PDB file of C-alpha atoms in Angstrom:
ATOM      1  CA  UNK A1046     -41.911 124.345 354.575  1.00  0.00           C
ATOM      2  CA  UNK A1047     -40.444 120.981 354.547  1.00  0.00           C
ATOM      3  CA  UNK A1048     -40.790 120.650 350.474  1.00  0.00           C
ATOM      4  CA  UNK A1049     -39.240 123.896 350.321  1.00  0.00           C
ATOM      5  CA  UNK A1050     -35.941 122.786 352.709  1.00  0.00           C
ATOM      6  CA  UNK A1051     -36.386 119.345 350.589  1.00  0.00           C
ATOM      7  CA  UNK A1052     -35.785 121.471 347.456  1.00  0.00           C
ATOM      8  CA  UNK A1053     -33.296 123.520 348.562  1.00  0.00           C
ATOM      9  CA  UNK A1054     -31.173 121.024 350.242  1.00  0.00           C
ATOM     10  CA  UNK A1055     -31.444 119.329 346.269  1.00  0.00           C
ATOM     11  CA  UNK A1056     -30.413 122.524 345.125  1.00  0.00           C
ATOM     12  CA  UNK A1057     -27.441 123.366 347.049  1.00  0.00           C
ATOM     13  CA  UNK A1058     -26.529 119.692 346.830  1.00  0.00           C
ATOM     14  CA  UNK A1059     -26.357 119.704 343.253  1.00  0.00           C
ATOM     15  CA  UNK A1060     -24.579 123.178 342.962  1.00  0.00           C
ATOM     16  CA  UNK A1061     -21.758 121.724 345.137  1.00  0.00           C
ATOM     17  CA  UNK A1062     -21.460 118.222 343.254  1.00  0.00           C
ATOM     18  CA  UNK A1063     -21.487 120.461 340.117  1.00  0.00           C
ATOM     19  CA  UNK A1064     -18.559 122.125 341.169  1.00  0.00           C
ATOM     20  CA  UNK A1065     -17.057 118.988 342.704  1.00  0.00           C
ATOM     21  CA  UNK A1066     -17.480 116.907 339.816  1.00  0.00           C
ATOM     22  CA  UNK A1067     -15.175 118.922 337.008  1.00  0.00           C
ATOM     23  CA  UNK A1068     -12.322 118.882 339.482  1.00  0.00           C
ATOM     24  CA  UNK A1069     -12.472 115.618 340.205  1.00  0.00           C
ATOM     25  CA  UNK A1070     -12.815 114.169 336.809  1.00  0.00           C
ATOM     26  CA  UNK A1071     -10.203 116.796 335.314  1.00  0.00           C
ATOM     27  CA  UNK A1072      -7.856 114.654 333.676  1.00  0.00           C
ATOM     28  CA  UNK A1073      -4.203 114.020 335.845  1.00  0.00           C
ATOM     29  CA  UNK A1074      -1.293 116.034 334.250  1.00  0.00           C
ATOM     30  CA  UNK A1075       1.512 113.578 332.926  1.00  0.00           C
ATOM     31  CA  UNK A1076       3.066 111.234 334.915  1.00  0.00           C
ATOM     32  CA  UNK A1077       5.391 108.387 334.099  1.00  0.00           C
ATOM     33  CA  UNK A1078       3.663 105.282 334.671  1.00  0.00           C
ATOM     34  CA  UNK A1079       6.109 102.370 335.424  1.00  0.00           C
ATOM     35  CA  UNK A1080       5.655  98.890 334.629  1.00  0.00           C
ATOM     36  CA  UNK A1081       7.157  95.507 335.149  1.00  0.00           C
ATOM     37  CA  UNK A1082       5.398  93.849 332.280  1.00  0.00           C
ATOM     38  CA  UNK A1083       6.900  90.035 332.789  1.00  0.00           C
ATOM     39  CA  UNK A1084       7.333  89.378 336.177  1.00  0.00           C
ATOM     40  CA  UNK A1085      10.308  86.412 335.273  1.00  0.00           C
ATOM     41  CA  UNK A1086      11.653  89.699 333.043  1.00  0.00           C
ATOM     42  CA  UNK A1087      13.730  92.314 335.121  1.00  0.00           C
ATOM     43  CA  UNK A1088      12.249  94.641 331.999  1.00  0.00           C
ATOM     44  CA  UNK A1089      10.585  97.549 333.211  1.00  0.00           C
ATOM     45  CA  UNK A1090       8.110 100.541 331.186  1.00  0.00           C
ATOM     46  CA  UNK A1091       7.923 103.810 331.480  1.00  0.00           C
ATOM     47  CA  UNK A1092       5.372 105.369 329.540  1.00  0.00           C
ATOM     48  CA  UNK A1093       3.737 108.420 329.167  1.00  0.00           C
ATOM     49  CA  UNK A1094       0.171 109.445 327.314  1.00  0.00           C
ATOM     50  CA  UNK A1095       0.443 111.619 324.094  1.00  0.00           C
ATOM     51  CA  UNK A1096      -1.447 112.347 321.174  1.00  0.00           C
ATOM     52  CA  UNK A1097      -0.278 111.818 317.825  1.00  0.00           C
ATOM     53  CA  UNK A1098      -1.819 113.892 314.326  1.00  0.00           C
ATOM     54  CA  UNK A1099      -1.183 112.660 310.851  1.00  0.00           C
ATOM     55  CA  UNK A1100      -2.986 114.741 308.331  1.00  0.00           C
ATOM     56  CA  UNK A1101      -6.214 115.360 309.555  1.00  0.00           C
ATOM     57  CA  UNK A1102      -6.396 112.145 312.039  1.00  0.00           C
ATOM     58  CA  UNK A1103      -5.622 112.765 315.499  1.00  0.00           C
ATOM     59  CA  UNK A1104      -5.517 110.345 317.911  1.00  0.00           C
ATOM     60  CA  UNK A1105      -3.857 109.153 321.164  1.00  0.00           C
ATOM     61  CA  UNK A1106      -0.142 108.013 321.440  1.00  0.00           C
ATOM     62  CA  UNK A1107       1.676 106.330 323.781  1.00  0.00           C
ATOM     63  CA  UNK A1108       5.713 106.809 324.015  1.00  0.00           C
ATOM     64  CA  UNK A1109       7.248 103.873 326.012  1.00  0.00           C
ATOM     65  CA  UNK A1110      10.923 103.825 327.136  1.00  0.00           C
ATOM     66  CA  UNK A1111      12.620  99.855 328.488  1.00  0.00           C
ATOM     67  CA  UNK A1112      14.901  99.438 330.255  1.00  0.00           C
ATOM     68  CA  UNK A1113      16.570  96.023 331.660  1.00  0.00           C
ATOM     69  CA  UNK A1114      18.752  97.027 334.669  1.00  0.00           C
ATOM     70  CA  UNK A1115      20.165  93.348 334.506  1.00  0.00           C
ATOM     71  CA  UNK A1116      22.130  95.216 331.098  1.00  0.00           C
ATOM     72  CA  UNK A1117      21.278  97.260 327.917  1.00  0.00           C
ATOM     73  CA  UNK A1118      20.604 100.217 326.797  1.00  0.00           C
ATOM     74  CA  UNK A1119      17.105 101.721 327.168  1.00  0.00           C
ATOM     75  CA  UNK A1120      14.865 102.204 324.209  1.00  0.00           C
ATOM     76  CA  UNK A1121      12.263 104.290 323.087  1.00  0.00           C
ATOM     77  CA  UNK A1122       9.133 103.951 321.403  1.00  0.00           C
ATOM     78  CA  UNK A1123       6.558 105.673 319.780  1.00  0.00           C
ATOM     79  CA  UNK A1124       3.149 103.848 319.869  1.00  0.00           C
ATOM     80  CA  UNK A1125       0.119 104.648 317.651  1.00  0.00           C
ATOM     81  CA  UNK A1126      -3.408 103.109 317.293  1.00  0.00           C
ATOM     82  CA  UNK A1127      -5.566 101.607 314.099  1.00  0.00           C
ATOM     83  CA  UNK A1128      -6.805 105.475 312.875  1.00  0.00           C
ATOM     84  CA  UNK A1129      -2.939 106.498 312.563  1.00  0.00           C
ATOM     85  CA  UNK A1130      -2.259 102.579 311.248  1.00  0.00           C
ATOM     86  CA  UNK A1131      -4.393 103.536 308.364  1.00  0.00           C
ATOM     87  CA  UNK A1132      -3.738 106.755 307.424  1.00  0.00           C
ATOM     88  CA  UNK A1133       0.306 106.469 307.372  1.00  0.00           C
ATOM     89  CA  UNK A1134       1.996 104.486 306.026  1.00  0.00           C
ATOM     90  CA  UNK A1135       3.864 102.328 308.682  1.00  0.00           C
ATOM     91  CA  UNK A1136       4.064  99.064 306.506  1.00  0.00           C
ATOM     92  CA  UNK A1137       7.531 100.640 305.058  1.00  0.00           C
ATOM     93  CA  UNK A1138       8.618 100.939 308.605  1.00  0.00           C
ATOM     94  CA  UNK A1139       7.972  97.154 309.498  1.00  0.00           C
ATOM     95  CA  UNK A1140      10.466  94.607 310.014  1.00  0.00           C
ATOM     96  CA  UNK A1141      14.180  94.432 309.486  1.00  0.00           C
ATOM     97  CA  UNK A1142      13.887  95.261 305.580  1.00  0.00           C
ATOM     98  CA  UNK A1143      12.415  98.286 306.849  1.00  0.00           C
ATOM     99  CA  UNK A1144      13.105 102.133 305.937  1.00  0.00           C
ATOM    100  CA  UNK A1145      13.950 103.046 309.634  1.00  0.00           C
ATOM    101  CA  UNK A1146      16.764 101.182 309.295  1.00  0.00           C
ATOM    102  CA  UNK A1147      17.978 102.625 306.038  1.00  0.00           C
ATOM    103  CA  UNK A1148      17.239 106.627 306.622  1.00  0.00           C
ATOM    104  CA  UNK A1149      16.959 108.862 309.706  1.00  0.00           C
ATOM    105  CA  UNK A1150      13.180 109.120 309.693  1.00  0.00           C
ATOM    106  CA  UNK A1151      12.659 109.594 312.865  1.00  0.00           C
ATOM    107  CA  UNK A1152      12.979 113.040 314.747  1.00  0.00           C
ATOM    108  CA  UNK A1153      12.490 113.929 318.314  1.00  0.00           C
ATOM    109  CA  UNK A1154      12.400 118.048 319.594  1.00  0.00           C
ATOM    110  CA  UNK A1155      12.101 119.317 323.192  1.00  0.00           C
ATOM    111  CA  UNK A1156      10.635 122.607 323.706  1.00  0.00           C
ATOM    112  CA  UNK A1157      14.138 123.419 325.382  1.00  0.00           C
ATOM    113  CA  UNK A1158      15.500 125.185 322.168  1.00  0.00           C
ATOM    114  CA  UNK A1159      18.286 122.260 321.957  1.00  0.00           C
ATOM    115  CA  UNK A1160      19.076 120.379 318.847  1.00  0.00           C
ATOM    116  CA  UNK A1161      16.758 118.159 317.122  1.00  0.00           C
ATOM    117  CA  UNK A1162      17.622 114.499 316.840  1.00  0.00           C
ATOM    118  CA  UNK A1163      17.634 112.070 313.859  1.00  0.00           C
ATOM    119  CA  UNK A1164      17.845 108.797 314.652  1.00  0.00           C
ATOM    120  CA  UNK A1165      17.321 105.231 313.263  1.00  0.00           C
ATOM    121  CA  UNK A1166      14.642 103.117 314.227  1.00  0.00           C
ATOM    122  CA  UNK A1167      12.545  99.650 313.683  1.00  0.00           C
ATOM    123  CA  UNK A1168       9.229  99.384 313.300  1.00  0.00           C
ATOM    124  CA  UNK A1169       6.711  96.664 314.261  1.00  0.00           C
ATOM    125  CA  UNK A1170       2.843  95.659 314.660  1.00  0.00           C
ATOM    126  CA  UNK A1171       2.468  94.974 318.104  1.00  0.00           C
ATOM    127  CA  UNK A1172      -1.246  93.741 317.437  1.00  0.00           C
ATOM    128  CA  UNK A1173      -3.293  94.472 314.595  1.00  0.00           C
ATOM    129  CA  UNK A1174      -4.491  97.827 316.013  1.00  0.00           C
ATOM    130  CA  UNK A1175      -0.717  99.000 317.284  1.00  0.00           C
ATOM    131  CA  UNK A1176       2.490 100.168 315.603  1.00  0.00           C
ATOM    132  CA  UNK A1177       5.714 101.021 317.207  1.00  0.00           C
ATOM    133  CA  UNK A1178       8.729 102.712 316.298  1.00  0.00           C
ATOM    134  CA  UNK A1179      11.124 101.565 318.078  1.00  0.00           C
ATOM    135  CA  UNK A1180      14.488 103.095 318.851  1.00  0.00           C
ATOM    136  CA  UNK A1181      17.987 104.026 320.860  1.00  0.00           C
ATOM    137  CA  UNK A1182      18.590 107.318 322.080  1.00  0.00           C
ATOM    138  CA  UNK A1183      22.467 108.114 323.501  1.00  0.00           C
ATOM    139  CA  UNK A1184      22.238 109.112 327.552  1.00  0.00           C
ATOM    140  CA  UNK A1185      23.006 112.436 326.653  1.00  0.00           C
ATOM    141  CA  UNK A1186      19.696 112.412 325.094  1.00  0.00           C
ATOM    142  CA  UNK A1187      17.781 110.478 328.211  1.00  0.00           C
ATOM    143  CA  UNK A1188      19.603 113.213 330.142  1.00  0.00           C
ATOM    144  CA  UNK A1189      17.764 116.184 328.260  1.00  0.00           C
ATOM    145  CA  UNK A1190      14.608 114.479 328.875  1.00  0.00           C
ATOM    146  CA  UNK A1191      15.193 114.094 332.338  1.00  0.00           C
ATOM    147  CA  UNK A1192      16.204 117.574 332.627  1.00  0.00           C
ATOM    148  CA  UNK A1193      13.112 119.048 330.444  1.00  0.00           C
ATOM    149  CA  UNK A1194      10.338 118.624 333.438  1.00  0.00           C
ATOM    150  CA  UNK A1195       7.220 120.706 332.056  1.00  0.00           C
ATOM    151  CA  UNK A1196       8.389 121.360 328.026  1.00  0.00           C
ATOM    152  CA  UNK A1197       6.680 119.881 325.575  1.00  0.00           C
ATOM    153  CA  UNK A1198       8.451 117.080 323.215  1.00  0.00           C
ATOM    154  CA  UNK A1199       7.166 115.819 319.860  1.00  0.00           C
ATOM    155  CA  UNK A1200       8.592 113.229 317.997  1.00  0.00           C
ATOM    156  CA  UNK A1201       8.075 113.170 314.086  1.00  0.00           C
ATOM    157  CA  UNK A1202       8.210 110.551 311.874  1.00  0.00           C
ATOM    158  CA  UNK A1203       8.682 111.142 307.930  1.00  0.00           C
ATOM    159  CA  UNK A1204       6.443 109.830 305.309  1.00  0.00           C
ATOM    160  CA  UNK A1205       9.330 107.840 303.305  1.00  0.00           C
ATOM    161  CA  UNK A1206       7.342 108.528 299.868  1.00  0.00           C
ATOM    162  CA  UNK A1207       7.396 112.518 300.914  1.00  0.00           C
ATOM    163  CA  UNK A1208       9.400 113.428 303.191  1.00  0.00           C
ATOM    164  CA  UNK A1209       7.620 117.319 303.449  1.00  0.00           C
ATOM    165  CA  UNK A1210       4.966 115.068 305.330  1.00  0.00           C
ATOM    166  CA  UNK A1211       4.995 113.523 308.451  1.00  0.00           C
ATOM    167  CA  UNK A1212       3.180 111.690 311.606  1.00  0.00           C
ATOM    168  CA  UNK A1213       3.596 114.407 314.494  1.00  0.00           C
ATOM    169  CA  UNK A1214       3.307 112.932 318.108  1.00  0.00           C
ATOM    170  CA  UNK A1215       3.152 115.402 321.117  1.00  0.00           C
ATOM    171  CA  UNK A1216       4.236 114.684 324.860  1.00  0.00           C
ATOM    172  CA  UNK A1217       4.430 116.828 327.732  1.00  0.00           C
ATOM    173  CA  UNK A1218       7.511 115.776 329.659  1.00  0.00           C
ATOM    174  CA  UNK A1219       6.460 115.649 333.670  1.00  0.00           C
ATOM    175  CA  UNK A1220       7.683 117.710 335.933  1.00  0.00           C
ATOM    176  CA  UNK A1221       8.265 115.192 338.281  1.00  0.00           C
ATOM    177  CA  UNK A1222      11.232 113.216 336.550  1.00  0.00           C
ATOM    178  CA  UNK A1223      11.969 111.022 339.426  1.00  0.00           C
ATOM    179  CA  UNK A1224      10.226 107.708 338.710  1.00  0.00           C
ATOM    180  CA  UNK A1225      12.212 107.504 335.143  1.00  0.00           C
ATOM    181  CA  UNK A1226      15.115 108.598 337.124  1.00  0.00           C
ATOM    182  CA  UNK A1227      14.999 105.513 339.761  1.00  0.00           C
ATOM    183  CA  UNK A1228      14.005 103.340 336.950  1.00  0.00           C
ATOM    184  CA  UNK A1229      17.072 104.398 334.779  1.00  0.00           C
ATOM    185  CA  UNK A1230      19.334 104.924 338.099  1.00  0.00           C
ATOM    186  CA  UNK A1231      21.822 102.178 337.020  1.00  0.00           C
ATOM    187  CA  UNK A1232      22.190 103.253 333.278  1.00  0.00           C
ATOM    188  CA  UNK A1233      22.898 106.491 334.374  1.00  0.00           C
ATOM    189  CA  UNK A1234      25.339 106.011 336.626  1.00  0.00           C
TER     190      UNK A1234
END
């Protein structure tokens, strides 16, 4: 009798950390994350987890936005990894010679049925294994973000040799908007 409580109590155990263990590990929905990378810096990141597709590479994305509440404008940034490195080709994007500068290669869409935006941007390796595109949006823009809590946003960048192609980079906006919000509070104003 004991075995048989002994293997039951295993049993039972196991059935409820089986169900346990796939809510607990499910993966958070999007949040901003804020950061205060530099602490003699008033700069402060938001950023929010993405995935980015190029072709048939996939991989995750980060897009950042700074802000310095001590003045400026906030920026955005699209960050990819090594896989998306190599399979697009960011060199033409690098530096202040580079094509983001020249031509509005750079588009960003919210899943609110609003217009999509060109813009201009710089591009940079951050390491050897990151690439960012850089860029300004106006507030009106930052606004629509704000406002979009739940849609779905995807930034595109052009290939600059053929412009029918491009790097595709999906975001889902959170519906809790506030910690961008407070960090942005002064811009805003």
């Amino acid at each position: 009798m004991r075995r048989y409580v002994f293997f039951l109590s295993l049993c039972f155990s196991g059935l409820g950390l089986a169900l346990f263990l796939p809510a607990a590990l499910a993966e958070d929905p999007a949040a901003w994350k804020i950061a205060t990378p530099y602490q003699t810096i008033p700069l402060k990141w938001a950023e929010l987890p993405g995935k980015a597709v190029f072709g048939n590479v996939t991989d995750p994305a980060r897009l950042r936005i700074a802000y310095r509440p001590d003045g400026g404008v906030p920026t955005a940034a699209l960050l990819v990894n090594a896989p998306l490195i190599k399979a697009f080709p960011v060199d033409a994007f690098e530096g202040p010679e580079g094509i983001g500068g020249e031509q509005r290669l750079v588009q960003t869409a919210l899943q609110d049925g609003g217009p999509v935006k060109s813009v201009y941007v710089g591009g940079a390796f951050l390491d050897s294994d990151i690439f960012e595109w850089l860029f300004v949006l106006p507030k009106e823009e930052i606004q629509r973000w704000l406002a979009a809590t739940g849609k779905e946003m995807k930034i595109y960048v052009l290939d600059p040799a053929d412009k029918s192609r491009c790097l595709e980079a999906s975001f889902t906006l959170p519906e809790d908007a506030r910690p961008l919000r407070g960090m942005l509070q002064k811009y805003l104003k």
